[in-house]
Amino acid sequence: MAIELYKTRGIVLRNINYSDTSIITTIYTELFGLQSYMLKGAKKKSPIKATIFQPLALLELVVYKKEKKHIQFLKEANVEYFFTSVPNNPVKISILFFLNEVLLKSACGEEKNTELFSFIHHSLKTLDSMKENFVNFHLVFLIRLTKHLGFFPRENFSEISTSVFDMCEGKFVQAIPSHAEFISLPESKLFYKLLSCDYHSVSNLFLTHSQRKKLLNNLLLFYRVHIRGMENILSHEILSQFFANNHPSVCD
């Protein structure tokens, strides 16, 4: 079977050491979805250096593609977009690691999805470009991501008639469900407000540290209801603790 060459953009998700000199990198590509690539000699004498394969790095790739092969090979890899503010901002670094874990466990399948790729690509560049008001960035990312995953909530909240968010149904309902996967007032109202936010308007959503943590926990529970494998997200606790310890002025 012939091996063909393709140019594609990619978003790095994970690296695994294969030997003293080589790694296997998992990349979400624009053309092929989730792919694994062997980088022989990437830690030593190779034109492709392991250092560019940082979490959520945006790359331009020339790849070999052989059908039914689990691990592919790279011919070329270059940085497509150089992050300028993220590497020097502890808050943004923490957000990036959290998004990385979420994407690994929820979003990236082995199939082409250009809309999802564009959303992630645009979101990462937006985070890098933001100079302020980005402490709630991850909340907007999570709720916007559900649109691409097929379970964006129905925006039918009403304090009078439908004030309880049923996670299983993905909509606001009148009565408390018989199961435990729901959000009641006032957290449902806050959840509803998040639905209409984008990365810039979220600055109008003033949250205490406690509210932010509850909203994040509710979002992750919502993901667990709809996606298998989301049970062991760990980085959100580190992210919440980081906000509480290092940025009290934006948390309380």
mmCIF file of C-alpha atoms in Angstrom:
data_model
loop_
_atom_site.group_PDB
_atom_site.id
_atom_site.type_symbol
_atom_site.label_atom_id
_atom_site.label_comp_id
_atom_site.label_asym_id
_atom_site.label_seq_id
_atom_site.Cartn_x
_atom_site.Cartn_y
_atom_site.Cartn_z
ATOM 1 C CA MET A 1 0.000 0.000 0.000
ATOM 2 C CA ALA A 2 1.371 3.407 -1.040
ATOM 3 C CA ILE A 3 2.396 5.967 1.542
ATOM 4 C CA GLU A 4 1.379 9.527 0.677
ATOM 5 C CA LEU A 5 2.576 12.914 1.926
ATOM 6 C CA TYR A 6 0.206 15.603 3.193
ATOM 7 C CA LYS A 7 0.485 19.104 4.635
ATOM 8 C CA THR A 8 -1.698 19.778 7.653
ATOM 9 C CA ARG A 9 -1.884 21.902 10.763
ATOM 10 C CA GLY A 10 -1.772 20.158 14.116
ATOM 11 C CA ILE A 11 -2.307 20.723 17.840
ATOM 12 C CA VAL A 12 -0.033 18.741 20.162
ATOM 13 C CA LEU A 13 -1.833 16.837 22.925
ATOM 14 C CA ARG A 14 0.621 14.354 24.430
ATOM 15 C CA ASN A 15 4.171 12.995 24.177
ATOM 16 C CA ILE A 16 5.411 9.589 25.285
ATOM 17 C CA ASN A 17 9.072 8.631 25.511
ATOM 18 C CA TYR A 18 9.765 5.722 23.188
ATOM 19 C CA SER A 19 13.496 5.378 23.773
ATOM 20 C CA ASP A 20 16.430 7.453 24.950
ATOM 21 C CA THR A 21 16.288 9.460 21.722
ATOM 22 C CA SER A 22 12.755 9.054 20.338
ATOM 23 C CA ILE A 23 9.186 9.998 21.267
ATOM 24 C CA ILE A 24 5.664 9.200 20.122
ATOM 25 C CA THR A 25 3.580 12.356 19.893
ATOM 26 C CA THR A 26 -0.217 12.502 19.779
ATOM 27 C CA ILE A 27 -1.465 15.371 17.634
ATOM 28 C CA TYR A 28 -4.949 16.542 16.711
ATOM 29 C CA THR A 29 -4.617 17.289 12.996
ATOM 30 C CA GLU A 30 -6.813 19.379 10.752
ATOM 31 C CA LEU A 31 -6.901 16.746 8.002
ATOM 32 C CA PHE A 32 -7.014 13.441 9.858
ATOM 33 C CA GLY A 33 -8.229 14.075 13.404
ATOM 34 C CA LEU A 34 -6.256 12.415 16.183
ATOM 35 C CA GLN A 35 -2.976 10.867 15.013
ATOM 36 C CA SER A 36 0.123 9.385 16.646
ATOM 37 C CA TYR A 37 3.547 10.021 15.113
ATOM 38 C CA MET A 38 6.906 8.418 15.752
ATOM 39 C CA LEU A 39 9.758 10.921 16.042
ATOM 40 C CA LYS A 40 12.971 8.950 15.761
ATOM 41 C CA GLY A 41 16.003 10.724 17.185
ATOM 42 C CA ALA A 42 13.942 13.791 18.126
ATOM 43 C CA LYS A 43 15.917 14.190 21.358
ATOM 44 C CA LYS A 44 19.252 14.019 19.591
ATOM 45 C CA LYS A 45 20.367 14.520 15.995
ATOM 46 C CA SER A 46 17.180 15.077 14.058
ATOM 47 C CA PRO A 47 15.875 17.950 11.906
ATOM 48 C CA ILE A 48 12.649 17.681 13.908
ATOM 49 C CA LYS A 49 13.319 18.694 17.516
ATOM 50 C CA ALA A 50 11.294 17.384 20.450
ATOM 51 C CA THR A 51 11.262 20.848 22.041
ATOM 52 C CA ILE A 52 8.585 22.173 19.678
ATOM 53 C CA PHE A 53 6.094 19.508 20.775
ATOM 54 C CA GLN A 54 4.854 21.323 23.863
ATOM 55 C CA PRO A 55 1.285 20.816 25.190
ATOM 56 C CA LEU A 56 -1.187 22.464 22.783
ATOM 57 C CA ALA A 57 1.569 23.794 20.533
ATOM 58 C CA LEU A 58 0.244 24.896 17.124
ATOM 59 C CA LEU A 59 2.325 23.314 14.372
ATOM 60 C CA GLU A 60 2.594 23.077 10.604
ATOM 61 C CA LEU A 61 3.277 19.501 9.562
ATOM 62 C CA VAL A 62 4.244 17.443 6.552
ATOM 63 C CA VAL A 63 3.133 13.912 7.355
ATOM 64 C CA TYR A 64 3.278 10.462 5.889
ATOM 65 C CA LYS A 65 -0.114 8.772 5.805
ATOM 66 C CA LYS A 66 -0.519 5.032 5.491
ATOM 67 C CA GLU A 67 -4.026 3.656 5.928
ATOM 68 C CA LYS A 68 -4.684 1.230 8.790
ATOM 69 C CA LYS A 69 -1.360 2.084 10.401
ATOM 70 C CA HIS A 70 -1.652 3.012 14.083
ATOM 71 C CA ILE A 71 1.544 5.088 14.282
ATOM 72 C CA GLN A 72 2.452 7.385 11.407
ATOM 73 C CA PHE A 73 5.657 9.328 10.663
ATOM 74 C CA LEU A 74 6.476 13.004 10.264
ATOM 75 C CA LYS A 75 8.613 14.395 7.474
ATOM 76 C CA GLU A 76 8.594 18.021 8.679
ATOM 77 C CA ALA A 77 7.306 19.957 11.681
ATOM 78 C CA ASN A 78 7.475 23.686 12.316
ATOM 79 C CA VAL A 79 5.833 26.045 14.764
ATOM 80 C CA GLU A 80 2.830 27.686 13.101
ATOM 81 C CA TYR A 81 2.100 30.151 15.904
ATOM 82 C CA PHE A 82 4.498 31.250 18.632
ATOM 83 C CA PHE A 83 2.778 31.863 21.968
ATOM 84 C CA THR A 84 3.979 35.189 23.365
ATOM 85 C CA SER A 85 2.152 35.693 26.675
ATOM 86 C CA VAL A 86 1.269 32.135 27.736
ATOM 87 C CA PRO A 87 4.832 30.971 28.584
ATOM 88 C CA ASN A 88 5.304 33.911 30.971
ATOM 89 C CA ASN A 89 1.895 33.848 32.650
ATOM 90 C CA PRO A 90 1.300 31.225 35.397
ATOM 91 C CA VAL A 91 -2.493 31.611 35.153
ATOM 92 C CA LYS A 92 -2.500 30.993 31.416
ATOM 93 C CA ILE A 93 -0.123 28.053 31.798
ATOM 94 C CA SER A 94 -2.478 26.478 34.355
ATOM 95 C CA ILE A 95 -5.461 27.037 32.057
ATOM 96 C CA LEU A 96 -3.560 25.509 29.137
ATOM 97 C CA PHE A 97 -2.735 22.319 31.053
ATOM 98 C CA PHE A 98 -6.360 22.001 32.102
ATOM 99 C CA LEU A 99 -7.621 22.430 28.528
ATOM 100 C CA ASN A 100 -5.055 19.884 27.375
ATOM 101 C CA GLU A 101 -6.397 17.260 29.788
ATOM 102 C CA VAL A 102 -10.016 17.970 28.833
ATOM 103 C CA LEU A 103 -9.272 17.668 25.124
ATOM 104 C CA LEU A 104 -7.381 14.422 25.571
ATOM 105 C CA LYS A 105 -10.331 12.837 27.361
ATOM 106 C CA SER A 106 -13.271 14.325 25.547
ATOM 107 C CA ALA A 107 -12.959 15.927 22.190
ATOM 108 C CA CYS A 108 -10.454 14.581 19.749
ATOM 109 C CA GLY A 109 -11.456 11.512 17.804
ATOM 110 C CA GLU A 110 -9.779 9.698 14.955
ATOM 111 C CA GLU A 111 -11.745 11.485 12.272
ATOM 112 C CA LYS A 112 -11.619 14.793 10.472
ATOM 113 C CA ASN A 113 -13.546 17.626 12.147
ATOM 114 C CA THR A 114 -12.439 20.965 10.740
ATOM 115 C CA GLU A 115 -14.953 22.985 12.782
ATOM 116 C CA LEU A 116 -13.681 21.492 16.034
ATOM 117 C CA PHE A 117 -10.079 22.014 14.973
ATOM 118 C CA SER A 118 -10.789 25.659 14.096
ATOM 119 C CA PHE A 119 -12.525 26.227 17.428
ATOM 120 C CA ILE A 120 -9.593 24.853 19.446
ATOM 121 C CA HIS A 121 -7.029 26.657 17.277
ATOM 122 C CA HIS A 122 -8.849 29.997 17.570
ATOM 123 C CA SER A 123 -9.383 29.559 21.321
ATOM 124 C CA LEU A 124 -5.694 28.977 22.019
ATOM 125 C CA LYS A 125 -4.653 32.038 20.027
ATOM 126 C CA THR A 126 -7.322 34.080 21.793
ATOM 127 C CA LEU A 127 -6.033 33.034 25.218
ATOM 128 C CA ASP A 128 -2.534 34.067 24.213
ATOM 129 C CA SER A 129 -3.705 37.458 22.962
ATOM 130 C CA MET A 130 -5.835 38.383 25.989
ATOM 131 C CA LYS A 131 -4.199 40.926 28.281
ATOM 132 C CA GLU A 132 -6.771 40.826 31.091
ATOM 133 C CA ASN A 133 -10.037 39.234 32.245
ATOM 134 C CA PHE A 134 -9.057 35.675 31.320
ATOM 135 C CA VAL A 135 -9.542 33.936 34.686
ATOM 136 C CA ASN A 136 -12.882 32.532 33.446
ATOM 137 C CA PHE A 137 -11.554 31.590 30.015
ATOM 138 C CA HIS A 138 -11.674 27.852 30.738
ATOM 139 C CA LEU A 139 -15.367 28.037 31.685
ATOM 140 C CA VAL A 140 -16.296 29.587 28.340
ATOM 141 C CA PHE A 141 -14.092 27.063 26.536
ATOM 142 C CA LEU A 142 -15.879 24.154 28.192
ATOM 143 C CA ILE A 143 -19.379 25.413 27.408
ATOM 144 C CA ARG A 144 -18.482 26.381 23.816
ATOM 145 C CA LEU A 145 -16.824 23.004 23.288
ATOM 146 C CA THR A 146 -20.119 21.224 24.004
ATOM 147 C CA LYS A 147 -21.498 22.727 20.769
ATOM 148 C CA HIS A 148 -18.907 20.759 18.814
ATOM 149 C CA LEU A 149 -19.426 17.623 20.889
ATOM 150 C CA GLY A 150 -23.199 17.621 20.404
ATOM 151 C CA PHE A 151 -24.623 18.375 23.843
ATOM 152 C CA PHE A 152 -24.806 22.168 24.146
ATOM 153 C CA PRO A 153 -27.518 23.006 26.721
ATOM 154 C CA ARG A 154 -30.914 24.292 25.681
ATOM 155 C CA GLU A 155 -31.222 27.970 26.630
ATOM 156 C CA ASN A 156 -34.687 27.816 28.191
ATOM 157 C CA PHE A 157 -34.020 29.079 31.714
ATOM 158 C CA SER A 158 -36.792 30.850 33.638
ATOM 159 C CA GLU A 159 -36.772 31.668 37.346
ATOM 160 C CA ILE A 160 -40.545 31.120 37.406
ATOM 161 C CA SER A 161 -41.040 27.931 35.396
ATOM 162 C CA THR A 162 -37.751 26.232 34.444
ATOM 163 C CA SER A 163 -35.098 27.038 37.031
ATOM 164 C CA VAL A 164 -33.427 23.629 37.446
ATOM 165 C CA PHE A 165 -30.858 22.402 34.934
ATOM 166 C CA ASP A 166 -31.234 18.698 34.162
ATOM 167 C CA MET A 167 -27.819 17.491 32.974
ATOM 168 C CA CYS A 168 -29.163 14.280 31.482
ATOM 169 C CA GLU A 169 -31.769 16.111 29.399
ATOM 170 C CA GLY A 170 -29.486 19.055 28.689
ATOM 171 C CA LYS A 171 -32.173 21.623 29.469
ATOM 172 C CA PHE A 172 -33.769 23.581 32.282
ATOM 173 C CA VAL A 173 -36.817 21.940 33.847
ATOM 174 C CA GLN A 174 -39.488 22.872 36.370
ATOM 175 C CA ALA A 175 -39.127 20.137 38.988
ATOM 176 C CA ILE A 176 -36.075 18.546 40.579
ATOM 177 C CA PRO A 177 -35.342 15.304 38.641
ATOM 178 C CA SER A 178 -35.362 11.882 40.300
ATOM 179 C CA HIS A 179 -31.632 11.475 39.551
ATOM 180 C CA ALA A 180 -28.691 13.362 41.081
ATOM 181 C CA GLU A 181 -27.324 15.002 37.921
ATOM 182 C CA PHE A 182 -28.972 18.408 38.124
ATOM 183 C CA ILE A 183 -28.230 22.018 39.121
ATOM 184 C CA SER A 184 -30.710 23.991 41.204
ATOM 185 C CA LEU A 185 -31.040 27.727 41.869
ATOM 186 C CA PRO A 186 -29.005 29.898 42.187
ATOM 187 C CA GLU A 187 -26.321 27.871 40.421
ATOM 188 C CA SER A 188 -28.614 27.150 37.453
ATOM 189 C CA LYS A 189 -29.026 30.872 36.903
ATOM 190 C CA LEU A 190 -25.256 31.321 36.818
ATOM 191 C CA PHE A 191 -24.931 28.337 34.499
ATOM 192 C CA TYR A 192 -27.487 29.920 32.169
ATOM 193 C CA LYS A 193 -25.611 33.234 32.107
ATOM 194 C CA LEU A 194 -22.466 31.391 31.022
ATOM 195 C CA LEU A 195 -24.263 29.994 27.957
ATOM 196 C CA SER A 196 -24.378 33.398 26.292
ATOM 197 C CA CYS A 197 -20.797 34.400 27.131
ATOM 198 C CA ASP A 198 -17.867 34.491 24.760
ATOM 199 C CA TYR A 199 -14.195 34.954 25.639
ATOM 200 C CA HIS A 200 -14.511 38.715 25.886
ATOM 201 C CA SER A 201 -18.006 39.215 27.325
ATOM 202 C CA VAL A 202 -17.270 36.774 30.164
ATOM 203 C CA SER A 203 -15.538 39.660 31.921
ATOM 204 C CA ASN A 204 -19.069 40.839 32.760
ATOM 205 C CA LEU A 205 -19.657 37.611 34.676
ATOM 206 C CA PHE A 206 -18.312 38.500 38.109
ATOM 207 C CA LEU A 207 -17.517 35.343 40.076
ATOM 208 C CA THR A 208 -16.148 34.680 43.521
ATOM 209 C CA HIS A 209 -13.672 31.858 43.909
ATOM 210 C CA SER A 210 -16.448 29.693 45.377
ATOM 211 C CA GLN A 211 -18.811 30.407 42.469
ATOM 212 C CA ARG A 212 -16.104 29.731 39.902
ATOM 213 C CA LYS A 213 -15.240 26.413 41.514
ATOM 214 C CA LYS A 214 -18.884 25.305 41.713
ATOM 215 C CA LEU A 215 -19.490 26.299 38.108
ATOM 216 C CA LEU A 216 -16.438 24.372 36.960
ATOM 217 C CA ASN A 217 -17.447 21.293 38.967
ATOM 218 C CA ASN A 218 -20.937 21.441 37.464
ATOM 219 C CA LEU A 219 -19.511 21.722 33.968
ATOM 220 C CA LEU A 220 -17.252 18.717 34.502
ATOM 221 C CA LEU A 221 -20.167 16.701 35.896
ATOM 222 C CA PHE A 222 -22.170 17.673 32.805
ATOM 223 C CA TYR A 223 -19.307 16.341 30.676
ATOM 224 C CA ARG A 224 -19.163 13.106 32.674
ATOM 225 C CA VAL A 225 -22.871 12.549 32.094
ATOM 226 C CA HIS A 226 -22.372 12.721 28.329
ATOM 227 C CA ILE A 227 -18.818 11.436 27.757
ATOM 228 C CA ARG A 228 -17.139 8.300 29.015
ATOM 229 C CA GLY A 229 -13.639 8.671 30.397
ATOM 230 C CA MET A 230 -14.110 12.078 32.008
ATOM 231 C CA GLU A 231 -14.110 10.726 35.579
ATOM 232 C CA ASN A 232 -10.443 11.297 36.296
ATOM 233 C CA ILE A 233 -9.889 14.949 35.409
ATOM 234 C CA LEU A 234 -7.305 16.125 37.941
ATOM 235 C CA SER A 235 -5.926 19.432 36.706
ATOM 236 C CA HIS A 236 -9.076 21.398 37.579
ATOM 237 C CA GLU A 237 -8.297 20.992 41.282
ATOM 238 C CA ILE A 238 -4.792 22.351 40.700
ATOM 239 C CA LEU A 239 -6.272 25.204 38.667
ATOM 240 C CA SER A 240 -8.800 26.100 41.378
ATOM 241 C CA GLN A 241 -6.158 25.941 44.083
ATOM 242 C CA PHE A 242 -3.851 28.119 42.026
ATOM 243 C CA PHE A 243 -6.531 30.799 41.667
ATOM 244 C CA ALA A 244 -7.299 30.672 45.374
ATOM 245 C CA ASN A 245 -3.678 30.881 46.539
ATOM 246 C CA ASN A 246 -2.142 33.224 44.003
ATOM 247 C CA HIS A 247 -4.911 35.475 42.771
ATOM 248 C CA PRO A 248 -7.277 36.229 45.629
ATOM 249 C CA SER A 249 -8.130 39.610 44.139
ATOM 250 C CA VAL A 250 -9.885 37.926 41.208
ATOM 251 C CA CYS A 251 -11.339 35.063 43.213
ATOM 252 C CA ASP A 252 -13.174 36.589 46.165
#
